[in-house]
Amino acid sequence: MSATIVSLPDQSTARIPKMNYLSKENGLLSWLLTGDHKRIAILYLISLSFFFFIGGALAGLIRLELLTPQADLMATDTYNKVFTMHGVIMIFFFLVPSVPATLGNFLIPLMIGAKDLALPKVNLLSWYLYIAGGTLAIYTMATGGVDTGWTFTTPLSTHYVNTNVLTTGLAVFIAGFSSIFTGLNFIVTIHKMRCPGMTWFRLPLFVWAHYAASILMVLATPVVAIAIVLVALERTLGIGVFDPTKGGDPLLFQHLFWFYSHPAVYIMILPGMGVISETISTFSRKRVFGYTAVAFSSVAIAVFGFFVWAHHMFIMGISNYAVLVFSLLTMLVAVPSAIKIFNWTFTLYKGSITFETPMLYTFGFMGLFTIGGLTGVFLGTSGTDIHLTETYFIVAHFHFVMVGGMLMAFLAGIHFWWPKMTGRMYPEKISQLAAVITFIGFNFTFFPQFILGTLGMPRRYASYPPEFQVLNVFSTAGATILGVGYLLPVLYLTWSLKYGAIAGNNPWQATGLEWQIQSPPLTENFTVTPIMDHEAYDYEWLENQNLAKEKSKEVTHAG
Amino acid sequence: MSEQNEKAKHDEHAHHIVSPKVYVVILIALLVGTALTVWASFIDLGFWNPIIALAIATAKATLVVLFFMGVKYSTKLTKLTVGAGIFTFLTLVSMTLADYISRAWGSW
Amino acid sequence: MPDSPVIVHGASEADHHEHPAYLRHHFESVEQQADAAGFAMWLFLVTEVMFFGGMFTAYLIYRNWYYPAFVAASHQLDVRWGTLNTLVLIISSFTMAMGVWCAETRRKKGLVLCLMLTMILGLGFLGIKSIEYSEKIEKHHVPGFHYSLQSFTDPQSDSAVYAEYHDKPLPLDMARHTEIYFSLYFALTGMHALHMIIGIAILGFMIFRAQAGAYTSGHVTFVENFGLYWHFVDVIWIYLFALLYLISRHQ
Ligand code: HEM
Ligand SMILES: [Cu+2]
C-alpha cells in the first residue's frame, strides 16, 4: 500500500512560516481575549477534549459496573448519577459543539474566503458561555451529581429527585445559548461574508452541512431552553405546568424537550457529514458525486428534522394517531441521510482511493453510520419500537450514529486539517493503527448491545440477569480497546506539535480555499481577498495551478 | 469588480429611511386596532370572540413587523428569516396540539 | 508577503468605500457590516420567537383542556389595566421608531428625546404590571404553596370580579386547574417583563451614548437593531394581551 497522495515540501529546507495566527501574539491574555476564529477554535478544541475525557471516564465506570450482573462496583443510585452525567457531558458539552465549534470555527471563514466570522466577539462570548456551562456541570458532579437521565424527564426531575437538577439545568441552558450564538454566527457569515465568485453552489459541502446544522441550532435550541426554565420554576416556585397533581401534563415537557433533542441529533451529525464530504472527495480524487443532491440533502435533513420528534414518545401515551403520523414522517427523514451515503459511495466508484488516516475514519463512519441510521428506521417503525424501546437496542442505535458516526467524523476531520491548524503532519503509521483500533473497539463495544437489546436487556440499570453477562463482558472489553484507540491520538498529536513533519500549504493536494494558503494561516487568513473562479472539488483546476507554478519556477531557475 | 457593479451593489444595500408620516399612520392604526379589539371583547360573539381577538392581534403585529421593523422595505433574506421563524413556531404548536386533540379520539 | 503565495486571484485592491473608524477590520465595507449585524439581530429574534413559542404552545394546549378554569381565571385580569398597558407599549414602539428615524437623519436632540420617552413609557408599563402583580399576590393567585382557590370555588366571595362576570362556582377538580393558568400567566408576562427590563437598561446606556453623538454620525446599526428588539417585545405583548385578557371574557 504505497499509494499515497501526500506531498510534503522538502523537509531539509521547509520551515513553518514565521508569521502565522499562532505566533502573532503571545501570552494567555492574547488567547483569552482573542477575536480570531482560528484561536477560538483551538480554545474549543482544548476544552472539548477535557470534557470528552471526563465523559469518557464516566463511560468507563458504567462499563466496569456492567461487567458483572450484580450492582457491585457502586450503589444503584450512584450508577444513575454516573450515566446521567455521562449523557449530559457527552451530548451538551462534547457532541453538540464538537465539529462546529472546532473545525467549523476554524474552517468556515477560510473556505468561503473571509477574514473572520461575521461576529468575532459573539464567537468569543459563545466560548465563554460554553466554559461557564461546563464549569457548572463539573460543579454539579462534584457536589453530588444528578440522576434524572440526560432527558430530565418530568415528573421525576420536578418532584421526585433531590439531586442537583437546577444546576445541571442551568448548565445546559447556558451551553444552549453558546450553541445558538455559534449557529447564528455561522448563518450570518455564510450569507454575508463569502468572497467574490463564491456562489452558493461553489461552497464546499462542509459549509452547506454547517449551514443546515446552524439552522437547527438557532430554531430548536430555544425550545429546550424554555422547557428547562419551566422545570426550574416548577422545582423552585412550585408552578404547575408539568405537574400532574395540578393537572399539568408531563408529556408536554417531552414534546418540548424532543422538539429540540431530535433536531439536536442532527446538529450532532450534520457537521460530521460535512467532514466526510471533504475527506471522501480528497482521498478519491473526485468531485463529490451529486454535489447538489448532497448539498440539498443537508437542508432537507434540517427541515424534516422538525417533524419527527414524537418518535421518542411512542410508548409514553401520545395519541395513536400521532404515533402513526410521526412514524411515517420518521421514514421520510431517513431518505436524505441515505442520499448522502449513496452519493459518497458513488464518489468512491472509479476514484483513485488512498488510505490515509482521515480516509480510514471516513470508511468507519460510512459503515457505522449506515448501521446506526438503518436501526433508526427500525425504531421509527412504531410496531418494532414498542419491543425495542428503552432497551440496549436504543443505546446501540445512538452510539452507532453518535460515536460511530460523529466521533469518527470528528477524528477524520482533526487528522485531515491538523496540518492546516498546526503546520505539521501527524505520524501516519501509528495513526492508521489508532483508526483501526478504534473501529475494532467500537464494534466490540456496541454491536453486542444490539443483541442485548433484542433479547430484552433494559437500559439504565446497574444490574441485569446473569444470562446477559457474556455479551456485557464483550462490550466492556471492547470499551477498553476503544479507550486505547482514543488515547493514542492524544499522545501522537501532541508529539507531532513539535516533531511532526512540516506540512506545507497543501499536503493532501486538496482543492478547498483553505489549502491554498500557508499553514498555519495568517491571522487575517488571506493577504488579498480571494476571487473564486471554479467549482468546488475541481482537481483539474488544482493540477493546472500546480503546472503553472512549476513553469514559473523553471523560468526563475533558468533566469 | 467594475465600478458600475459596485455602484449597483451599493444601491441595493442603500438603507430605506421610512418617513415619520408612515409611522404616525401606523401608530393611529395600532391605536384604532386596540380600541376595536377591546370593544369586540365586550360583546358576546361566542365562538368568534377568540378568532376576532387573534385576527386583530395578528393584524397589529403584522403592521409592527412590516413598518416599525421595516420588513416591508427589507431584503428577501430578512423576509425569509421571519417566515422561517413563524413556520417553525406553527409546526411546534400545530403538531403538539394535534397529539392532544387526537388523544380524545381513543384507539382505533 | 508570507513565503506561500496565494494561488487564487486577489480582488482588486482599489477600494471605492469609505473607511470610517467603526468599520471593523474583517469586513469589506460599511454596508456589509451593517447588513451582517441586522441579519444577526433578526436571527436572534427568531430564537426569541421559539423561546416564547414553547410557552404559547403550553398555553394553547391547557386552554383547550381546561377551558372553564381558564375562562374563570382570566376574569381575574383587569382589561382596563391590560388595555392601558397595550397603549403604553404601542406608543413606546412609535417613539422608538421615531428615534431610529432621528438617528438615520442625524438629529441628535430628537434621538435623545425619543429614547427618553421610550424609556419612560417602558418604565410606565412595568409600573402598571407591578400593580397587577401585587393584586395577584394579595389574592393568593400566585401559583405555588399559598395558592388559593377561593375566587373560583366561591366566586361571590370575590365581589368585584363577580359583579362584572357573574361566574358560576367551579367544581374543585376544575378549579384546581386555574393554577396552571396563573403559572403560564406569570411565566409569560414575567419573561416578557424581563425582556422589558433588559431593554430599559440598554436604553439607559444608549441615551448616555446618544448624548455624546455616537449614533448621529452615520453609524446607526446599534439603534436600528435595538429598535428591532423593542418592537419585537411589543409584538409579543400584543399577543399576550389577546390571549390572556381578551379571548375568554365570555363563556
Ligand atoms: C437516520 C435516521 C434516524 C432515525 C430514523 C432515527 C430514529 C430514532 C428513533 C425512532 C429513536 C427513538 C427510539 C426510542 O426511544 O424508542 C431514536 C433514538 C435516538 N437517536 Fe436516532 N434516528 C436516526 C438518526 C440518529 C442520529 C443521526 C443520531 C445522532 C447523531 C441519533 C441519536 C439518537 C439518540 C441519542 C436517541 C436516544 C435518545 C434517548 O432516548 O436517550 N439518531 N432514533
Ligand atoms: Cu429522534
PDB file of C-alpha atoms in Angstrom, chain C:
ATOM      1  CA  MET C   1       4.277  38.650   1.988  1.00  0.00           C
ATOM      2  CA  PRO C   2       4.319  35.221   3.549  1.00  0.00           C
ATOM      3  CA  ASP C   3       6.505  32.696   1.808  1.00  0.00           C
ATOM      4  CA  SER C   4       3.451  30.955   0.409  1.00  0.00           C
ATOM      5  CA  PRO C   5       1.774  32.923  -2.324  1.00  0.00           C
ATOM      6  CA  VAL C   6      -1.987  32.843  -2.518  1.00  0.00           C
ATOM      7  CA  ILE C   7      -2.811  30.966  -5.665  1.00  0.00           C
ATOM      8  CA  VAL C   8      -6.340  32.195  -6.017  1.00  0.00           C
ATOM      9  CA  HIS C   9      -6.624  35.545  -7.711  1.00  0.00           C
ATOM     10  CA  GLY C  10      -6.836  38.513  -5.421  1.00  0.00           C
ATOM     11  CA  ALA C  11      -9.618  41.004  -5.723  1.00  0.00           C
ATOM     12  CA  SER C  12      -8.549  44.381  -6.981  1.00  0.00           C
ATOM     13  CA  GLU C  13      -7.044  46.387  -4.190  1.00  0.00           C
ATOM     14  CA  ALA C  14      -8.696  49.538  -5.419  1.00  0.00           C
ATOM     15  CA  ASP C  15     -11.269  50.415  -2.865  1.00  0.00           C
ATOM     16  CA  HIS C  16     -14.311  52.507  -3.535  1.00  0.00           C
ATOM     17  CA  HIS C  17     -15.554  52.513   0.005  1.00  0.00           C
ATOM     18  CA  GLU C  18     -15.088  54.999   2.759  1.00  0.00           C
ATOM     19  CA  HIS C  19     -13.249  53.593   5.749  1.00  0.00           C
ATOM     20  CA  PRO C  20     -14.721  55.139   8.874  1.00  0.00           C
ATOM     21  CA  ALA C  21     -13.364  54.248  12.304  1.00  0.00           C
ATOM     22  CA  TYR C  22     -16.286  51.976  13.131  1.00  0.00           C
ATOM     23  CA  LEU C  23     -15.625  49.652  10.179  1.00  0.00           C
ATOM     24  CA  ARG C  24     -14.176  46.520  11.735  1.00  0.00           C
ATOM     25  CA  HIS C  25     -11.179  45.028  10.010  1.00  0.00           C
ATOM     26  CA  HIS C  26     -12.773  41.801   8.795  1.00  0.00           C
ATOM     27  CA  PHE C  27     -15.500  43.499   6.770  1.00  0.00           C
ATOM     28  CA  GLU C  28     -15.012  44.771   3.252  1.00  0.00           C
ATOM     29  CA  SER C  29     -17.438  47.639   3.517  1.00  0.00           C
ATOM     30  CA  VAL C  30     -19.752  49.513   5.826  1.00  0.00           C
ATOM     31  CA  GLU C  31     -22.782  48.030   4.069  1.00  0.00           C
ATOM     32  CA  GLN C  32     -21.540  44.520   4.630  1.00  0.00           C
ATOM     33  CA  GLN C  33     -21.018  45.247   8.297  1.00  0.00           C
ATOM     34  CA  ALA C  34     -24.450  46.797   8.783  1.00  0.00           C
ATOM     35  CA  ASP C  35     -26.094  44.006   6.783  1.00  0.00           C
ATOM     36  CA  ALA C  36     -24.434  41.332   8.869  1.00  0.00           C
ATOM     37  CA  ALA C  37     -25.398  42.970  12.151  1.00  0.00           C
ATOM     38  CA  GLY C  38     -29.005  43.438  11.053  1.00  0.00           C
ATOM     39  CA  PHE C  39     -29.311  39.866   9.849  1.00  0.00           C
ATOM     40  CA  ALA C  40     -27.812  38.585  13.086  1.00  0.00           C
ATOM     41  CA  MET C  41     -30.393  40.568  15.030  1.00  0.00           C
ATOM     42  CA  TRP C  42     -33.218  39.048  13.015  1.00  0.00           C
ATOM     43  CA  LEU C  43     -31.886  35.562  13.640  1.00  0.00           C
ATOM     44  CA  PHE C  44     -31.721  36.333  17.335  1.00  0.00           C
ATOM     45  CA  LEU C  45     -35.326  37.483  17.270  1.00  0.00           C
ATOM     46  CA  VAL C  46     -36.295  34.224  15.602  1.00  0.00           C
ATOM     47  CA  THR C  47     -34.768  32.335  18.508  1.00  0.00           C
ATOM     48  CA  GLU C  48     -36.852  34.553  20.781  1.00  0.00           C
ATOM     49  CA  VAL C  49     -39.960  33.592  18.851  1.00  0.00           C
ATOM     50  CA  MET C  50     -39.218  29.942  19.552  1.00  0.00           C
ATOM     51  CA  PHE C  51     -38.389  30.701  23.182  1.00  0.00           C
ATOM     52  CA  PHE C  52     -41.778  32.291  23.783  1.00  0.00           C
ATOM     53  CA  GLY C  53     -43.262  29.755  21.385  1.00  0.00           C
ATOM     54  CA  GLY C  54     -42.824  26.944  23.900  1.00  0.00           C
ATOM     55  CA  MET C  55     -44.915  28.827  26.438  1.00  0.00           C
ATOM     56  CA  PHE C  56     -47.551  29.841  23.903  1.00  0.00           C
ATOM     57  CA  THR C  57     -47.878  26.183  22.949  1.00  0.00           C
ATOM     58  CA  ALA C  58     -48.386  25.213  26.566  1.00  0.00           C
ATOM     59  CA  TYR C  59     -50.973  27.942  26.972  1.00  0.00           C
ATOM     60  CA  LEU C  60     -52.988  26.861  23.936  1.00  0.00           C
ATOM     61  CA  ILE C  61     -52.959  23.209  24.974  1.00  0.00           C
ATOM     62  CA  TYR C  62     -54.116  23.805  28.507  1.00  0.00           C
ATOM     63  CA  ARG C  63     -56.721  26.312  27.460  1.00  0.00           C
ATOM     64  CA  ASN C  64     -58.175  23.595  25.275  1.00  0.00           C
ATOM     65  CA  TRP C  65     -58.085  21.050  28.053  1.00  0.00           C
ATOM     66  CA  TYR C  66     -59.255  23.144  30.969  1.00  0.00           C
ATOM     67  CA  TYR C  67     -61.440  25.666  29.248  1.00  0.00           C
ATOM     68  CA  PRO C  68     -63.728  26.552  32.196  1.00  0.00           C
ATOM     69  CA  ALA C  69     -60.776  27.032  34.531  1.00  0.00           C
ATOM     70  CA  PHE C  70     -59.011  29.267  32.032  1.00  0.00           C
ATOM     71  CA  VAL C  71     -62.109  31.354  31.495  1.00  0.00           C
ATOM     72  CA  ALA C  72     -62.660  31.862  35.194  1.00  0.00           C
ATOM     73  CA  ALA C  73     -59.010  32.551  35.873  1.00  0.00           C
ATOM     74  CA  SER C  74     -58.705  35.090  33.074  1.00  0.00           C
ATOM     75  CA  HIS C  75     -61.588  37.009  34.600  1.00  0.00           C
ATOM     76  CA  GLN C  76     -59.178  37.849  37.374  1.00  0.00           C
ATOM     77  CA  LEU C  77     -57.267  40.076  34.983  1.00  0.00           C
ATOM     78  CA  ASP C  78     -58.446  43.618  34.609  1.00  0.00           C
ATOM     79  CA  VAL C  79     -58.989  44.519  30.954  1.00  0.00           C
ATOM     80  CA  ARG C  80     -58.567  48.192  31.783  1.00  0.00           C
ATOM     81  CA  TRP C  81     -55.024  47.738  33.024  1.00  0.00           C
ATOM     82  CA  GLY C  82     -54.285  45.478  30.072  1.00  0.00           C
ATOM     83  CA  THR C  83     -55.611  47.991  27.575  1.00  0.00           C
ATOM     84  CA  LEU C  84     -53.717  50.834  29.172  1.00  0.00           C
ATOM     85  CA  ASN C  85     -50.511  48.823  29.051  1.00  0.00           C
ATOM     86  CA  THR C  86     -51.092  47.905  25.422  1.00  0.00           C
ATOM     87  CA  LEU C  87     -51.475  51.580  24.568  1.00  0.00           C
ATOM     88  CA  VAL C  88     -48.347  52.484  26.536  1.00  0.00           C
ATOM     89  CA  LEU C  89     -46.308  49.854  24.753  1.00  0.00           C
ATOM     90  CA  ILE C  90     -47.613  50.724  21.289  1.00  0.00           C
ATOM     91  CA  ILE C  91     -46.773  54.365  21.820  1.00  0.00           C
ATOM     92  CA  SER C  92     -43.319  53.421  23.074  1.00  0.00           C
ATOM     93  CA  SER C  93     -42.843  51.430  19.875  1.00  0.00           C
ATOM     94  CA  PHE C  94     -43.744  54.558  17.943  1.00  0.00           C
ATOM     95  CA  THR C  95     -41.283  56.720  19.867  1.00  0.00           C
ATOM     96  CA  MET C  96     -38.629  54.084  19.282  1.00  0.00           C
ATOM     97  CA  ALA C  97     -39.325  54.069  15.555  1.00  0.00           C
ATOM     98  CA  MET C  98     -39.031  57.853  15.583  1.00  0.00           C
ATOM     99  CA  GLY C  99     -35.774  57.508  17.484  1.00  0.00           C
ATOM    100  CA  VAL C 100     -34.376  55.349  14.711  1.00  0.00           C
ATOM    101  CA  TRP C 101     -35.532  57.897  12.173  1.00  0.00           C
ATOM    102  CA  CYS C 102     -33.801  60.680  14.130  1.00  0.00           C
ATOM    103  CA  ALA C 103     -30.592  58.670  14.180  1.00  0.00           C
ATOM    104  CA  GLU C 104     -30.804  57.987  10.464  1.00  0.00           C
ATOM    105  CA  THR C 105     -31.371  61.627   9.684  1.00  0.00           C
ATOM    106  CA  ARG C 106     -28.726  62.703  12.198  1.00  0.00           C
ATOM    107  CA  ARG C 107     -30.945  64.587  14.632  1.00  0.00           C
ATOM    108  CA  LYS C 108     -29.177  64.260  17.939  1.00  0.00           C
ATOM    109  CA  LYS C 109     -31.637  66.127  20.144  1.00  0.00           C
ATOM    110  CA  GLY C 110     -34.574  64.298  18.634  1.00  0.00           C
ATOM    111  CA  LEU C 111     -32.883  60.972  19.179  1.00  0.00           C
ATOM    112  CA  VAL C 112     -32.182  61.638  22.832  1.00  0.00           C
ATOM    113  CA  LEU C 113     -35.742  62.807  23.364  1.00  0.00           C
ATOM    114  CA  CYS C 114     -37.232  59.761  21.649  1.00  0.00           C
ATOM    115  CA  LEU C 115     -35.064  57.357  23.600  1.00  0.00           C
ATOM    116  CA  MET C 116     -36.005  59.048  26.847  1.00  0.00           C
ATOM    117  CA  LEU C 117     -39.714  58.887  26.026  1.00  0.00           C
ATOM    118  CA  THR C 118     -39.351  55.231  25.124  1.00  0.00           C
ATOM    119  CA  MET C 119     -37.653  54.567  28.396  1.00  0.00           C
ATOM    120  CA  ILE C 120     -40.272  56.420  30.411  1.00  0.00           C
ATOM    121  CA  LEU C 121     -43.074  54.550  28.668  1.00  0.00           C
ATOM    122  CA  GLY C 122     -41.267  51.259  29.282  1.00  0.00           C
ATOM    123  CA  LEU C 123     -40.974  52.073  32.958  1.00  0.00           C
ATOM    124  CA  GLY C 124     -44.653  53.021  32.972  1.00  0.00           C
ATOM    125  CA  PHE C 125     -45.514  49.620  31.546  1.00  0.00           C
ATOM    126  CA  LEU C 126     -43.557  47.897  34.283  1.00  0.00           C
ATOM    127  CA  GLY C 127     -45.217  50.081  36.916  1.00  0.00           C
ATOM    128  CA  ILE C 128     -48.676  49.090  35.746  1.00  0.00           C
ATOM    129  CA  LYS C 129     -47.588  45.470  35.548  1.00  0.00           C
ATOM    130  CA  SER C 130     -46.427  45.591  39.142  1.00  0.00           C
ATOM    131  CA  ILE C 131     -49.796  46.969  40.251  1.00  0.00           C
ATOM    132  CA  GLU C 132     -51.407  43.976  38.565  1.00  0.00           C
ATOM    133  CA  TYR C 133     -48.933  41.580  40.111  1.00  0.00           C
ATOM    134  CA  SER C 134     -49.497  42.913  43.609  1.00  0.00           C
ATOM    135  CA  GLU C 135     -53.231  42.330  43.198  1.00  0.00           C
ATOM    136  CA  LYS C 136     -52.482  38.706  42.391  1.00  0.00           C
ATOM    137  CA  ILE C 137     -50.231  38.401  45.380  1.00  0.00           C
ATOM    138  CA  GLU C 138     -52.905  39.807  47.683  1.00  0.00           C
ATOM    139  CA  LYS C 139     -55.481  37.357  46.410  1.00  0.00           C
ATOM    140  CA  HIS C 140     -53.075  34.408  46.654  1.00  0.00           C
ATOM    141  CA  HIS C 141     -53.246  33.807  42.949  1.00  0.00           C
ATOM    142  CA  VAL C 142     -49.535  33.280  42.613  1.00  0.00           C
ATOM    143  CA  PRO C 143     -49.024  29.590  41.913  1.00  0.00           C
ATOM    144  CA  GLY C 144     -47.110  27.640  44.487  1.00  0.00           C
ATOM    145  CA  PHE C 145     -47.573  26.937  48.123  1.00  0.00           C
ATOM    146  CA  HIS C 146     -50.014  29.690  49.062  1.00  0.00           C
ATOM    147  CA  TYR C 147     -52.300  29.347  46.100  1.00  0.00           C
ATOM    148  CA  SER C 148     -55.942  29.914  46.981  1.00  0.00           C
ATOM    149  CA  LEU C 149     -58.912  28.539  45.063  1.00  0.00           C
ATOM    150  CA  GLN C 150     -61.483  30.655  46.823  1.00  0.00           C
ATOM    151  CA  SER C 151     -62.225  33.027  43.960  1.00  0.00           C
ATOM    152  CA  PHE C 152     -63.125  30.043  41.785  1.00  0.00           C
ATOM    153  CA  THR C 153     -64.924  27.660  44.112  1.00  0.00           C
ATOM    154  CA  ASP C 154     -66.830  30.536  45.668  1.00  0.00           C
ATOM    155  CA  PRO C 155     -66.899  33.390  43.127  1.00  0.00           C
ATOM    156  CA  GLN C 156     -69.258  35.513  45.176  1.00  0.00           C
ATOM    157  CA  SER C 157     -66.561  35.955  47.778  1.00  0.00           C
ATOM    158  CA  ASP C 158     -64.658  37.908  45.142  1.00  0.00           C
ATOM    159  CA  SER C 159     -67.192  40.673  44.842  1.00  0.00           C
ATOM    160  CA  ALA C 160     -65.517  42.989  42.362  1.00  0.00           C
ATOM    161  CA  VAL C 161     -64.930  40.281  39.775  1.00  0.00           C
ATOM    162  CA  TYR C 162     -68.300  38.686  40.478  1.00  0.00           C
ATOM    163  CA  ALA C 163     -70.075  41.952  39.816  1.00  0.00           C
ATOM    164  CA  GLU C 164     -68.606  42.047  36.342  1.00  0.00           C
ATOM    165  CA  TYR C 165     -68.762  38.418  35.249  1.00  0.00           C
ATOM    166  CA  HIS C 166     -71.230  36.515  37.473  1.00  0.00           C
ATOM    167  CA  ASP C 167     -69.132  33.382  37.223  1.00  0.00           C
ATOM    168  CA  LYS C 168     -70.638  30.140  38.488  1.00  0.00           C
ATOM    169  CA  PRO C 169     -68.573  28.245  41.057  1.00  0.00           C
ATOM    170  CA  LEU C 170     -66.252  25.676  39.540  1.00  0.00           C
ATOM    171  CA  PRO C 171     -66.109  22.145  40.879  1.00  0.00           C
ATOM    172  CA  LEU C 172     -62.983  21.681  42.958  1.00  0.00           C
ATOM    173  CA  ASP C 173     -61.415  19.472  40.338  1.00  0.00           C
ATOM    174  CA  MET C 174     -61.663  22.100  37.619  1.00  0.00           C
ATOM    175  CA  ALA C 175     -60.887  24.988  39.967  1.00  0.00           C
ATOM    176  CA  ARG C 176     -57.514  23.453  40.701  1.00  0.00           C
ATOM    177  CA  HIS C 177     -56.531  23.916  37.080  1.00  0.00           C
ATOM    178  CA  THR C 178     -56.716  27.693  37.427  1.00  0.00           C
ATOM    179  CA  GLU C 179     -53.282  27.352  38.945  1.00  0.00           C
ATOM    180  CA  ILE C 180     -51.970  26.294  35.541  1.00  0.00           C
ATOM    181  CA  TYR C 181     -53.463  29.418  34.033  1.00  0.00           C
ATOM    182  CA  PHE C 182     -51.620  31.552  36.540  1.00  0.00           C
ATOM    183  CA  SER C 183     -48.430  29.548  36.137  1.00  0.00           C
ATOM    184  CA  LEU C 184     -48.458  30.378  32.464  1.00  0.00           C
ATOM    185  CA  TYR C 185     -49.642  33.929  33.099  1.00  0.00           C
ATOM    186  CA  PHE C 186     -46.652  34.586  35.327  1.00  0.00           C
ATOM    187  CA  ALA C 187     -44.213  32.680  33.149  1.00  0.00           C
ATOM    188  CA  LEU C 188     -45.280  34.552  30.017  1.00  0.00           C
ATOM    189  CA  THR C 189     -45.673  38.050  31.444  1.00  0.00           C
ATOM    190  CA  GLY C 190     -42.647  37.563  33.695  1.00  0.00           C
ATOM    191  CA  MET C 191     -40.441  36.570  30.800  1.00  0.00           C
ATOM    192  CA  HIS C 192     -41.865  39.486  28.830  1.00  0.00           C
ATOM    193  CA  ALA C 193     -41.167  41.868  31.706  1.00  0.00           C
ATOM    194  CA  LEU C 194     -37.625  40.540  31.942  1.00  0.00           C
ATOM    195  CA  HIS C 195     -37.147  41.460  28.287  1.00  0.00           C
ATOM    196  CA  MET C 196     -38.517  44.922  29.038  1.00  0.00           C
ATOM    197  CA  ILE C 197     -36.096  45.351  31.933  1.00  0.00           C
ATOM    198  CA  ILE C 198     -33.147  44.358  29.774  1.00  0.00           C
ATOM    199  CA  GLY C 199     -34.418  46.710  27.078  1.00  0.00           C
ATOM    200  CA  ILE C 200     -34.711  49.604  29.521  1.00  0.00           C
ATOM    201  CA  ALA C 201     -31.185  49.015  30.776  1.00  0.00           C
ATOM    202  CA  ILE C 202     -29.883  49.140  27.215  1.00  0.00           C
ATOM    203  CA  LEU C 203     -31.954  52.269  26.596  1.00  0.00           C
ATOM    204  CA  GLY C 204     -30.214  53.931  29.519  1.00  0.00           C
ATOM    205  CA  PHE C 205     -26.859  53.097  28.020  1.00  0.00           C
ATOM    206  CA  MET C 206     -27.973  54.353  24.621  1.00  0.00           C
ATOM    207  CA  ILE C 207     -29.249  57.678  25.951  1.00  0.00           C
ATOM    208  CA  PHE C 208     -25.863  58.205  27.522  1.00  0.00           C
ATOM    209  CA  ARG C 209     -24.063  57.410  24.271  1.00  0.00           C
ATOM    210  CA  ALA C 210     -26.531  59.329  22.116  1.00  0.00           C
ATOM    211  CA  GLN C 211     -25.830  62.499  24.063  1.00  0.00           C
ATOM    212  CA  ALA C 212     -22.202  62.068  23.105  1.00  0.00           C
ATOM    213  CA  GLY C 213     -23.344  61.927  19.481  1.00  0.00           C
ATOM    214  CA  ALA C 214     -22.465  58.278  18.946  1.00  0.00           C
ATOM    215  CA  TYR C 215     -25.418  57.380  16.757  1.00  0.00           C
ATOM    216  CA  THR C 216     -25.892  60.538  14.765  1.00  0.00           C
ATOM    217  CA  SER C 217     -22.749  60.449  12.692  1.00  0.00           C
ATOM    218  CA  GLY C 218     -23.802  57.751  10.259  1.00  0.00           C
ATOM    219  CA  HIS C 219     -23.303  54.638  12.355  1.00  0.00           C
ATOM    220  CA  VAL C 220     -26.879  53.771  13.253  1.00  0.00           C
ATOM    221  CA  THR C 221     -26.696  49.968  13.361  1.00  0.00           C
ATOM    222  CA  PHE C 222     -26.935  49.729  17.124  1.00  0.00           C
ATOM    223  CA  VAL C 223     -30.008  51.951  17.364  1.00  0.00           C
ATOM    224  CA  GLU C 224     -31.696  50.141  14.496  1.00  0.00           C
ATOM    225  CA  ASN C 225     -31.075  46.735  15.983  1.00  0.00           C
ATOM    226  CA  PHE C 226     -32.211  47.800  19.395  1.00  0.00           C
ATOM    227  CA  GLY C 227     -35.341  49.149  17.720  1.00  0.00           C
ATOM    228  CA  LEU C 228     -35.991  45.701  16.269  1.00  0.00           C
ATOM    229  CA  TYR C 229     -35.701  44.195  19.746  1.00  0.00           C
ATOM    230  CA  TRP C 230     -38.054  46.733  21.267  1.00  0.00           C
ATOM    231  CA  HIS C 231     -40.688  46.247  18.568  1.00  0.00           C
ATOM    232  CA  PHE C 232     -40.403  42.511  18.988  1.00  0.00           C
ATOM    233  CA  VAL C 233     -41.188  42.833  22.681  1.00  0.00           C
ATOM    234  CA  ASP C 234     -44.191  44.898  21.635  1.00  0.00           C
ATOM    235  CA  VAL C 235     -45.377  42.172  19.242  1.00  0.00           C
ATOM    236  CA  ILE C 236     -45.174  39.551  21.992  1.00  0.00           C
ATOM    237  CA  TRP C 237     -47.291  41.763  24.210  1.00  0.00           C
ATOM    238  CA  ILE C 238     -49.911  42.271  21.502  1.00  0.00           C
ATOM    239  CA  TYR C 239     -50.455  38.503  21.525  1.00  0.00           C
ATOM    240  CA  LEU C 240     -50.249  38.213  25.305  1.00  0.00           C
ATOM    241  CA  PHE C 241     -52.932  40.861  25.618  1.00  0.00           C
ATOM    242  CA  ALA C 242     -55.236  38.982  23.270  1.00  0.00           C
ATOM    243  CA  LEU C 243     -54.590  35.540  24.741  1.00  0.00           C
ATOM    244  CA  LEU C 244     -54.548  36.355  28.429  1.00  0.00           C
ATOM    245  CA  TYR C 245     -57.034  39.218  28.717  1.00  0.00           C
ATOM    246  CA  LEU C 246     -59.412  39.183  25.791  1.00  0.00           C
ATOM    247  CA  ILE C 247     -60.340  35.804  24.402  1.00  0.00           C
ATOM    248  CA  SER C 248     -62.011  34.326  27.465  1.00  0.00           C
ATOM    249  CA  ARG C 249     -64.270  37.101  28.620  1.00  0.00           C
ATOM    250  CA  HIS C 250     -67.440  35.189  27.766  1.00  0.00           C
ATOM    251  CA  GLN C 251     -68.135  31.561  28.456  1.00  0.00           C
TER     252      GLN C 251
END
